[in-house]
Tab-separated table of C-alpha atoms in Angstrom:
chain	number	residue	atom	x	y	z
A	1125	UNK	CA	56.923	48.482	-1.254
A	1126	UNK	CA	57.730	44.943	-2.374
A	1127	UNK	CA	56.493	43.536	0.949
A	1128	UNK	CA	53.208	45.426	0.596
A	1129	UNK	CA	52.653	44.119	-2.923
A	1130	UNK	CA	53.469	40.568	-1.761
A	1131	UNK	CA	50.962	40.802	1.116
A	1132	UNK	CA	48.332	42.186	-1.261
A	1133	UNK	CA	48.959	39.359	-3.749
A	1134	UNK	CA	48.769	36.683	-1.028
A	1135	UNK	CA	45.553	38.194	0.282
A	1136	UNK	CA	44.029	38.036	-3.213
A	1137	UNK	CA	45.089	34.400	-3.629
A	1138	UNK	CA	43.475	33.436	-0.293
A	1139	UNK	CA	40.247	35.229	-1.162
A	1140	UNK	CA	40.105	33.480	-4.543
A	1141	UNK	CA	40.724	30.100	-2.871
A	1142	UNK	CA	37.960	30.736	-0.307
A	1143	UNK	CA	35.555	31.768	-3.082
A	1144	UNK	CA	36.403	28.617	-5.057
A	1145	UNK	CA	35.841	26.353	-2.015
A	1146	UNK	CA	32.521	28.120	-1.320
A	1147	UNK	CA	31.375	27.535	-4.913
A	1148	UNK	CA	32.403	23.862	-4.691
A	1149	UNK	CA	30.396	23.399	-1.457
A	1150	UNK	CA	27.337	25.026	-3.032
A	1151	UNK	CA	27.596	22.794	-6.109
A	1152	UNK	CA	28.001	19.651	-4.000
A	1153	UNK	CA	25.053	20.637	-1.810
A	1154	UNK	CA	22.875	21.162	-4.894
A	1155	UNK	CA	23.697	17.664	-6.140
A	1156	UNK	CA	22.851	15.906	-2.880
A	1157	UNK	CA	19.134	15.393	-2.068
A	1158	UNK	CA	17.935	17.019	1.108
A	1159	UNK	CA	16.986	14.481	3.793
A	1160	UNK	CA	13.207	14.403	4.330
A	1161	UNK	CA	11.981	16.428	7.286
A	1162	UNK	CA	10.691	13.418	9.197
A	1163	UNK	CA	13.973	11.560	8.690
A	1164	UNK	CA	15.780	14.283	10.672
A	1165	UNK	CA	13.715	13.669	13.780
A	1166	UNK	CA	15.311	12.118	16.836
A	1167	UNK	CA	15.128	8.304	16.973
A	1168	UNK	CA	11.967	6.946	18.530
A	1169	UNK	CA	12.517	5.729	22.069
A	1170	UNK	CA	11.968	2.052	22.748
A	1171	UNK	CA	8.366	1.296	23.611
A	1172	UNK	CA	6.825	-1.982	24.674
A	1173	UNK	CA	4.015	-3.236	22.475
A	1174	UNK	CA	0.621	-2.261	23.792
A	1175	UNK	CA	-2.703	-3.363	22.407
A	1176	UNK	CA	-4.595	-0.855	24.508
A	1177	UNK	CA	-6.064	2.180	22.748
A	1178	UNK	CA	-3.850	5.249	22.600
A	1179	UNK	CA	-4.226	7.468	25.657
A	1180	UNK	CA	-4.802	10.584	23.594
A	1181	UNK	CA	-5.866	9.860	19.991
A	1182	UNK	CA	-5.497	12.911	17.793
A	1183	UNK	CA	-8.529	14.041	15.817
A	1184	UNK	CA	-6.878	14.569	12.451
A	1185	UNK	CA	-7.903	17.207	9.966
A	1186	UNK	CA	-10.419	15.853	7.469
A	1187	UNK	CA	-8.878	14.954	4.101
A	1188	UNK	CA	-9.469	17.628	1.486
A	1189	UNK	CA	-12.583	17.116	-0.572
A	1190	UNK	CA	-15.255	17.535	2.069
A	1191	UNK	CA	-15.658	16.759	5.754
A	1192	UNK	CA	-17.467	13.531	6.556
A	1193	UNK	CA	-19.552	13.039	9.700
A	1194	UNK	CA	-17.498	10.134	11.024
A	1195	UNK	CA	-14.315	10.239	13.137
A	1196	UNK	CA	-10.984	10.665	11.311
A	1197	UNK	CA	-8.206	10.000	13.826
A	1198	UNK	CA	-4.406	9.753	13.802
A	1199	UNK	CA	-2.492	7.179	15.869
A	1200	UNK	CA	0.782	5.337	15.838
A	1201	UNK	CA	1.744	1.774	16.673
A	1202	UNK	CA	5.091	0.957	18.284
A	1203	UNK	CA	6.691	-2.299	19.309
A	1204	UNK	CA	9.929	-3.987	20.275
A	1205	UNK	CA	10.559	-6.463	17.473
A	1206	UNK	CA	11.763	-10.000	18.238
A	1207	UNK	CA	11.859	-9.514	21.974
A	1208	UNK	CA	14.318	-6.651	21.895
A	1209	UNK	CA	16.763	-8.098	19.337
A	1210	UNK	CA	15.889	-5.260	16.984
A	1211	UNK	CA	15.357	-1.581	17.863
A	1212	UNK	CA	11.841	-0.304	18.443
A	1213	UNK	CA	9.933	0.873	15.405
A	1214	UNK	CA	6.990	3.194	15.090
A	1215	UNK	CA	4.342	3.194	12.368
A	1216	UNK	CA	1.720	5.932	12.057
A	1217	UNK	CA	-1.774	5.074	10.935
A	1218	UNK	CA	-5.093	6.833	10.411
A	1219	UNK	CA	-8.516	5.430	11.230
A	1220	UNK	CA	-11.975	6.333	9.961
A	1221	UNK	CA	-14.997	5.294	12.043
A	1222	UNK	CA	-18.280	6.090	10.248
A	1223	UNK	CA	-21.070	7.996	11.943
A	1224	UNK	CA	-23.469	5.779	10.003
A	1225	UNK	CA	-22.357	2.675	11.902
A	1226	UNK	CA	-24.652	-0.352	11.873
A	1227	UNK	CA	-25.689	-2.131	15.050
A	1228	UNK	CA	-23.102	-4.657	16.094
A	1229	UNK	CA	-19.383	-4.957	15.239
A	1230	UNK	CA	-17.974	-3.080	12.243
A	1231	UNK	CA	-16.181	-4.629	9.274
A	1232	UNK	CA	-12.663	-3.209	8.814
A	1233	UNK	CA	-10.808	-2.486	5.557
A	1234	UNK	CA	-7.023	-2.038	5.867
A	1235	UNK	CA	-5.809	0.246	3.049
A	1236	UNK	CA	-2.120	0.287	2.058
A	1237	UNK	CA	-0.902	3.202	-0.082
A	1238	UNK	CA	1.583	3.023	-2.943
A	1239	UNK	CA	4.984	4.681	-3.379
A	1240	UNK	CA	5.043	8.496	-3.253
A	1241	UNK	CA	1.715	8.540	-1.397
A	1242	UNK	CA	0.801	9.242	2.196
A	1243	UNK	CA	-2.051	7.557	4.031
A	1244	UNK	CA	-4.121	10.753	3.865
A	1245	UNK	CA	-3.519	11.143	0.126
A	1246	UNK	CA	-4.563	7.532	-0.382
A	1247	UNK	CA	-7.751	8.111	1.588
A	1248	UNK	CA	-8.550	11.187	-0.509
A	1249	UNK	CA	-7.663	9.581	-3.819
A	1250	UNK	CA	-9.658	6.378	-3.333
A	1251	UNK	CA	-12.604	8.092	-1.553
A	1252	UNK	CA	-12.806	4.995	0.625
A	1253	UNK	CA	-13.922	6.977	3.690
A	1254	UNK	CA	-16.987	8.313	1.858
A	1255	UNK	CA	-17.862	4.762	0.835
A	1256	UNK	CA	-17.318	3.581	4.418
A	1257	UNK	CA	-19.791	6.219	5.595
A	1258	UNK	CA	-22.388	4.961	3.103
A	1259	UNK	CA	-21.889	1.258	3.762
A	1260	UNK	CA	-20.987	1.276	7.457
A	1261	UNK	CA	-17.440	-0.063	7.815
A	1262	UNK	CA	-14.224	1.196	9.406
A	1263	UNK	CA	-11.032	1.929	7.461
A	1264	UNK	CA	-7.434	1.830	8.729
A	1265	UNK	CA	-4.551	3.397	6.782
A	1266	UNK	CA	-1.064	2.327	7.943
A	1267	UNK	CA	1.657	4.604	6.578
A	1268	UNK	CA	5.233	3.810	5.640
A	1269	UNK	CA	7.562	6.330	7.269
A	1270	UNK	CA	10.111	8.427	5.402
A	1271	UNK	CA	12.691	6.790	7.642
A	1272	UNK	CA	11.533	3.399	6.358
A	1273	UNK	CA	11.776	4.511	2.714
A	1274	UNK	CA	12.406	8.014	1.278
A	1275	UNK	CA	9.487	7.561	-1.161
A	1276	UNK	CA	7.231	5.763	1.359
A	1277	UNK	CA	7.488	2.485	-0.592
A	1278	UNK	CA	6.698	-0.758	1.204
A	1279	UNK	CA	9.459	-3.395	1.009
A	1280	UNK	CA	7.274	-6.078	-0.578
A	1281	UNK	CA	10.243	-7.555	-2.464
A	1282	UNK	CA	12.476	-8.288	0.537
A	1283	UNK	CA	12.711	-11.871	1.789
A	1284	UNK	CA	12.129	-10.887	5.418
A	1285	UNK	CA	8.946	-9.037	4.449
A	1286	UNK	CA	7.689	-11.876	2.241
A	1287	UNK	CA	8.288	-14.219	5.188
A	1288	UNK	CA	5.966	-12.068	7.322
A	1289	UNK	CA	8.509	-9.930	9.195
A	1290	UNK	CA	9.364	-6.231	9.358
A	1291	UNK	CA	6.446	-3.991	8.267
A	1292	UNK	CA	4.059	-6.956	7.990
A	1293	UNK	CA	4.409	-7.571	11.705
A	1294	UNK	CA	3.679	-3.920	12.483
A	1295	UNK	CA	0.587	-3.807	10.238
A	1296	UNK	CA	-0.721	-6.970	11.908
A	1297	UNK	CA	-0.141	-5.231	15.242
A	1298	UNK	CA	-2.157	-2.216	14.066
A	1299	UNK	CA	-5.068	-4.527	13.239
A	1300	UNK	CA	-4.935	-6.048	16.723
A	1301	UNK	CA	-4.758	-2.608	18.318
A	1302	UNK	CA	-7.772	-1.313	16.357
A	1303	UNK	CA	-9.756	-4.454	17.197
A	1304	UNK	CA	-8.960	-4.025	20.904
A	1305	UNK	CA	-9.991	-0.364	20.919
A	1306	UNK	CA	-13.133	-0.449	18.744
A	1307	UNK	CA	-16.019	-2.873	18.096
A	1308	UNK	CA	-14.564	-4.584	15.014
A	1309	UNK	CA	-15.915	-7.819	13.562
A	1310	UNK	CA	-12.775	-9.988	13.509
A	1311	UNK	CA	-14.390	-12.250	10.921
A	1312	UNK	CA	-14.775	-9.350	8.465
A	1313	UNK	CA	-11.330	-7.768	8.150
A	1314	UNK	CA	-10.103	-7.081	4.615
A	1315	UNK	CA	-6.837	-5.817	3.119
A	1316	UNK	CA	-6.437	-3.724	-0.024
A	1317	UNK	CA	-3.640	-1.774	-1.650
A	1318	UNK	CA	-2.219	-0.089	-4.725
A	1319	UNK	CA	1.093	-1.041	-6.338
A	1320	UNK	CA	3.665	-1.568	-3.525
A	1321	UNK	CA	0.711	-1.360	-1.117
A	1322	UNK	CA	-0.990	-4.174	-3.042
A	1323	UNK	CA	2.175	-6.240	-2.658
A	1324	UNK	CA	2.057	-5.641	1.107
A	1325	UNK	CA	-1.684	-6.332	1.372
A	1326	UNK	CA	-1.076	-9.652	-0.384
A	1327	UNK	CA	1.764	-10.631	1.970
A	1328	UNK	CA	-0.295	-9.561	5.003
A	1329	UNK	CA	-3.132	-11.838	3.886
A	1330	UNK	CA	-0.837	-14.753	2.996
A	1331	UNK	CA	1.013	-14.579	6.320
A	1332	UNK	CA	-2.068	-13.842	8.444
A	1333	UNK	CA	-4.929	-15.766	6.807
A	1334	UNK	CA	-6.545	-16.028	10.243
A	1335	UNK	CA	-6.976	-12.228	10.273
A	1336	UNK	CA	-7.827	-11.395	6.635
A	1337	UNK	CA	-11.142	-12.569	5.147
A	1338	UNK	CA	-10.450	-11.309	1.589
A	1339	UNK	CA	-7.878	-9.211	-0.236
A	1340	UNK	CA	-8.050	-6.574	-3.007
A	1341	UNK	CA	-4.949	-5.935	-5.139
A	1342	UNK	CA	-4.841	-2.983	-7.534
A	1343	UNK	CA	-1.846	-2.902	-9.913
A	1344	UNK	CA	0.094	-5.196	-7.602
A	1345	UNK	CA	3.322	-7.196	-8.103
A	1346	UNK	CA	3.263	-10.980	-8.015
A	1347	UNK	CA	4.297	-12.627	-4.727
A	1348	UNK	CA	7.500	-14.514	-4.005
A	1349	UNK	CA	10.271	-12.928	-6.081
A	1350	UNK	CA	12.424	-9.811	-6.296
A	1351	UNK	CA	14.562	-9.915	-3.134
A	1352	UNK	CA	16.460	-6.738	-4.094
A	1353	UNK	CA	15.660	-3.333	-5.554
A	1354	UNK	CA	16.914	-4.450	-8.951
A	1355	UNK	CA	14.974	-7.700	-8.652
A	1356	UNK	CA	11.837	-5.782	-7.687
A	1357	UNK	CA	12.024	-3.748	-10.892
A	1358	UNK	CA	12.433	-6.961	-12.869
A	1359	UNK	CA	9.284	-8.413	-11.254
A	1360	UNK	CA	7.289	-5.250	-11.970
A	1361	UNK	CA	8.273	-5.405	-15.636
A	1362	UNK	CA	8.514	-9.147	-16.332
A	1363	UNK	CA	6.736	-10.973	-13.518
A	1364	UNK	CA	8.321	-13.841	-11.608
A	1365	UNK	CA	8.364	-16.624	-14.228
A	1366	UNK	CA	8.445	-20.112	-12.649
A	1367	UNK	CA	9.076	-18.637	-9.185
A	1368	UNK	CA	5.439	-17.507	-8.939
A	1369	UNK	CA	4.004	-21.025	-8.732
A	1370	UNK	CA	6.939	-22.287	-6.671
A	1371	UNK	CA	6.487	-19.536	-4.055
A	1372	UNK	CA	2.824	-20.440	-3.471
A	1373	UNK	CA	3.456	-24.186	-3.382
A	1374	UNK	CA	6.197	-23.636	-0.800
A	1375	UNK	CA	3.880	-21.432	1.277
A	1376	UNK	CA	1.058	-23.998	1.185
A	1377	UNK	CA	3.410	-26.842	2.095
A	1378	UNK	CA	4.562	-24.922	5.156
A	1379	UNK	CA	1.034	-24.066	6.333
A	1380	UNK	CA	-1.108	-27.185	6.682
A	1381	UNK	CA	-4.810	-26.467	6.316
A	1382	UNK	CA	-4.294	-23.050	4.712
A	1383	UNK	CA	-7.819	-21.618	4.318
A	1384	UNK	CA	-9.390	-20.220	1.179
A	1385	UNK	CA	-8.400	-16.609	0.527
A	1386	UNK	CA	-10.883	-14.730	-1.713
A	1387	UNK	CA	-9.211	-12.107	-3.882
A	1388	UNK	CA	-10.122	-9.386	-6.363
A	1389	UNK	CA	-7.381	-8.302	-8.775
A	1390	UNK	CA	-7.667	-5.010	-10.703
A	1391	UNK	CA	-5.154	-3.985	-13.359
A	1392	UNK	CA	-4.849	-1.330	-16.060
A	1393	UNK	CA	-4.039	-2.593	-19.548
A	1394	UNK	CA	-1.824	0.458	-20.172
A	1395	UNK	CA	0.167	0.116	-16.938
A	1396	UNK	CA	3.888	0.474	-17.702
A	1397	UNK	CA	5.009	0.531	-14.049
A	1398	UNK	CA	3.607	-2.819	-12.878
A	1399	UNK	CA	2.867	-4.647	-16.086
A	1400	UNK	CA	-0.083	-6.919	-16.741
A	1401	UNK	CA	2.011	-10.099	-16.544
A	1402	UNK	CA	1.856	-9.624	-12.767
A	1403	UNK	CA	-1.936	-9.871	-12.746
A	1404	UNK	CA	-1.778	-13.034	-14.866
A	1405	UNK	CA	0.641	-14.637	-12.422
A	1406	UNK	CA	-1.327	-13.455	-9.381
A	1407	UNK	CA	-4.397	-15.040	-10.960
A	1408	UNK	CA	-2.510	-18.346	-11.234
A	1409	UNK	CA	-1.312	-18.035	-7.621
A	1410	UNK	CA	-4.804	-17.441	-6.232
A	1411	UNK	CA	-6.176	-20.335	-8.263
A	1412	UNK	CA	-3.639	-22.530	-6.462
A	1413	UNK	CA	-4.434	-21.038	-3.051
A	1414	UNK	CA	-8.185	-21.499	-3.512
A	1415	UNK	CA	-7.939	-24.902	-5.260
A	1416	UNK	CA	-9.697	-23.594	-8.357
A	1417	UNK	CA	-9.450	-25.714	-11.489
A	1418	UNK	CA	-10.267	-24.659	-15.061
A	1419	UNK	CA	-13.872	-25.785	-14.605
A	1420	UNK	CA	-14.428	-23.174	-11.894
A	1421	UNK	CA	-13.987	-20.309	-14.382
A	1422	UNK	CA	-17.128	-18.572	-15.569
A	1423	UNK	CA	-17.337	-17.042	-19.055
A	1424	UNK	CA	-15.655	-13.608	-18.991
A	1425	UNK	CA	-17.941	-10.582	-19.032
A	1426	UNK	CA	-17.081	-7.539	-21.156
A	1427	UNK	CA	-18.333	-4.217	-19.797
A	1428	UNK	CA	-18.456	-1.378	-22.338
A	1429	UNK	CA	-17.084	2.045	-21.500
A	1430	UNK	CA	-19.069	5.257	-21.603
A	1431	UNK	CA	-17.961	8.865	-21.905
A	1432	UNK	CA	-21.199	10.760	-21.257
A	1433	UNK	CA	-22.245	12.424	-18.025
A	1434	UNK	CA	-20.158	13.245	-14.965
A	1435	UNK	CA	-18.956	9.687	-14.288
A	1436	UNK	CA	-17.013	8.384	-17.240
A	1437	UNK	CA	-15.842	4.795	-17.385
A	1438	UNK	CA	-13.357	2.806	-19.402
A	1439	UNK	CA	-14.336	-0.548	-20.854
A	1440	UNK	CA	-13.286	-3.465	-18.679
A	1441	UNK	CA	-13.367	-7.248	-18.524
A	1442	UNK	CA	-14.287	-9.414	-15.512
A	1443	UNK	CA	-13.313	-13.068	-15.094
A	1444	UNK	CA	-14.828	-14.868	-12.080
A	1445	UNK	CA	-13.800	-18.178	-10.545
A	1446	UNK	CA	-16.513	-19.776	-8.473
A	1447	UNK	CA	-16.783	-22.633	-6.042
A	1448	UNK	CA	-20.404	-23.516	-5.546
A	1449	UNK	CA	-22.268	-20.255	-5.058
A	1450	UNK	CA	-19.223	-18.239	-3.949
A	1451	UNK	CA	-16.923	-16.224	-6.189
A	1452	UNK	CA	-13.477	-16.812	-4.684
A	1453	UNK	CA	-11.462	-15.000	-7.339
A	1454	UNK	CA	-12.411	-12.002	-9.494
A	1455	UNK	CA	-9.989	-10.684	-12.115
A	1456	UNK	CA	-10.683	-7.278	-13.655
A	1457	UNK	CA	-8.544	-5.634	-16.330
A	1458	UNK	CA	-9.390	-2.101	-17.400
A	1459	UNK	CA	-8.820	-0.665	-20.880
A	1460	UNK	CA	-6.928	2.663	-21.208
A	1461	UNK	CA	-5.964	2.651	-17.509
A	1462	UNK	CA	-2.323	3.231	-16.610
A	1463	UNK	CA	-0.704	2.961	-13.147
A	1464	UNK	CA	-3.537	4.579	-11.184
A	1465	UNK	CA	-6.478	3.781	-8.897
A	1466	UNK	CA	-9.507	3.367	-11.153
A	1467	UNK	CA	-12.365	5.783	-10.483
A	1468	UNK	CA	-10.385	7.849	-7.986
A	1469	UNK	CA	-9.739	11.562	-7.534
A	1470	UNK	CA	-7.457	12.428	-10.444
A	1471	UNK	CA	-6.424	15.739	-8.879
A	1472	UNK	CA	-4.036	13.499	-6.925
A	1473	UNK	CA	-1.174	11.486	-8.388
A	1474	UNK	CA	-1.807	7.796	-9.143
A	1475	UNK	CA	-5.579	8.207	-9.421
A	1476	UNK	CA	-7.729	8.058	-12.573
A	1477	UNK	CA	-11.081	9.844	-12.586
A	1478	UNK	CA	-12.630	7.496	-15.143
A	1479	UNK	CA	-14.158	4.305	-13.766
A	1480	UNK	CA	-14.902	1.600	-13.033
A	1481	UNK	CA	-14.866	2.591	-9.352
A	1482	UNK	CA	-12.236	0.299	-7.818
A	1483	UNK	CA	-13.245	1.170	-4.250
A	1484	UNK	CA	-16.860	0.124	-4.817
A	1485	UNK	CA	-15.800	-2.989	-6.709
A	1486	UNK	CA	-13.583	-4.039	-3.827
A	1487	UNK	CA	-16.195	-3.412	-1.148
A	1488	UNK	CA	-18.847	-5.217	-3.162
A	1489	UNK	CA	-16.518	-8.230	-3.318
A	1490	UNK	CA	-15.391	-7.994	0.341
A	1491	UNK	CA	-18.941	-7.737	1.668
A	1492	UNK	CA	-19.727	-11.230	0.375
A	1493	UNK	CA	-16.964	-12.896	2.423
A	1494	UNK	CA	-16.153	-13.457	6.059
A	1495	UNK	CA	-13.517	-15.510	7.843
């Protein structure tokens, strides 16, 4: 009898211990974030860089919001970095070729999304493909992988990236691949981005001024500082202080004969993610790059907002810097706008329905410049 009771007691103790361990595992599992689906894929096999068009481009589903008559295609670019010293990397990208293409080579706009956005969401939110169909230019959308960053952020703050390595090298490779596969006007290639994507578009243009004819930065961080995740947050909130001017002077000293680089900077006055100090310091940086003194500044223009009709718009201010007949720098700050693409599709995160229309403003500026 005693033995039976002992066995029964031991069995109960073991069951209780198993139940406790099971509860502990469940609690621990609930506290740990699930790895993103794409991050669980097998590593990409090494692939030698190829500038030839993909053998079987995939016709991607049209972004929600209406099918356009042009071609919306999905590709990826892969390369062996530094001659095999680093493992192969693969970057997906999407390409829109308008049906309403003009005779001759097409201009190309390279669009770089922000954190927590995909390339397709960025295309939908900015409506850049619809504008491309109207105006007759191609649009490429490189996409940060979930393996590269769990929130799809570009590493604009890292030294290697600011020096033109890592993702910058891959995006430059995408441009070359698109130019080899389609009739692109190499003198009319432009880069634009939002937030972290603006930081990357800026670095792409600064490190490849031979490729990029003009750049558009929406809510972007100043160049040349950060160098860590904590440092990146400091830049987004406080700018780069004296490092901003120093970074550009160092870049110009290391690149004799650096060409002019036209830029349009758009910023929301209510942005609490990338604060307005960044636009002020970017303005100073591009004045240095384009050799623009105080006398090149035109009187600022105040545009009133309007709230009637389907297309509402916030008030905004434009400051142009001109050399001769060309506007080389345009600075636009928008009242009431937070961290969002101005005039976008506000059914998607990081887009504001109210204007001004940032996509049209950027294309209007780009279309006046060529390399």
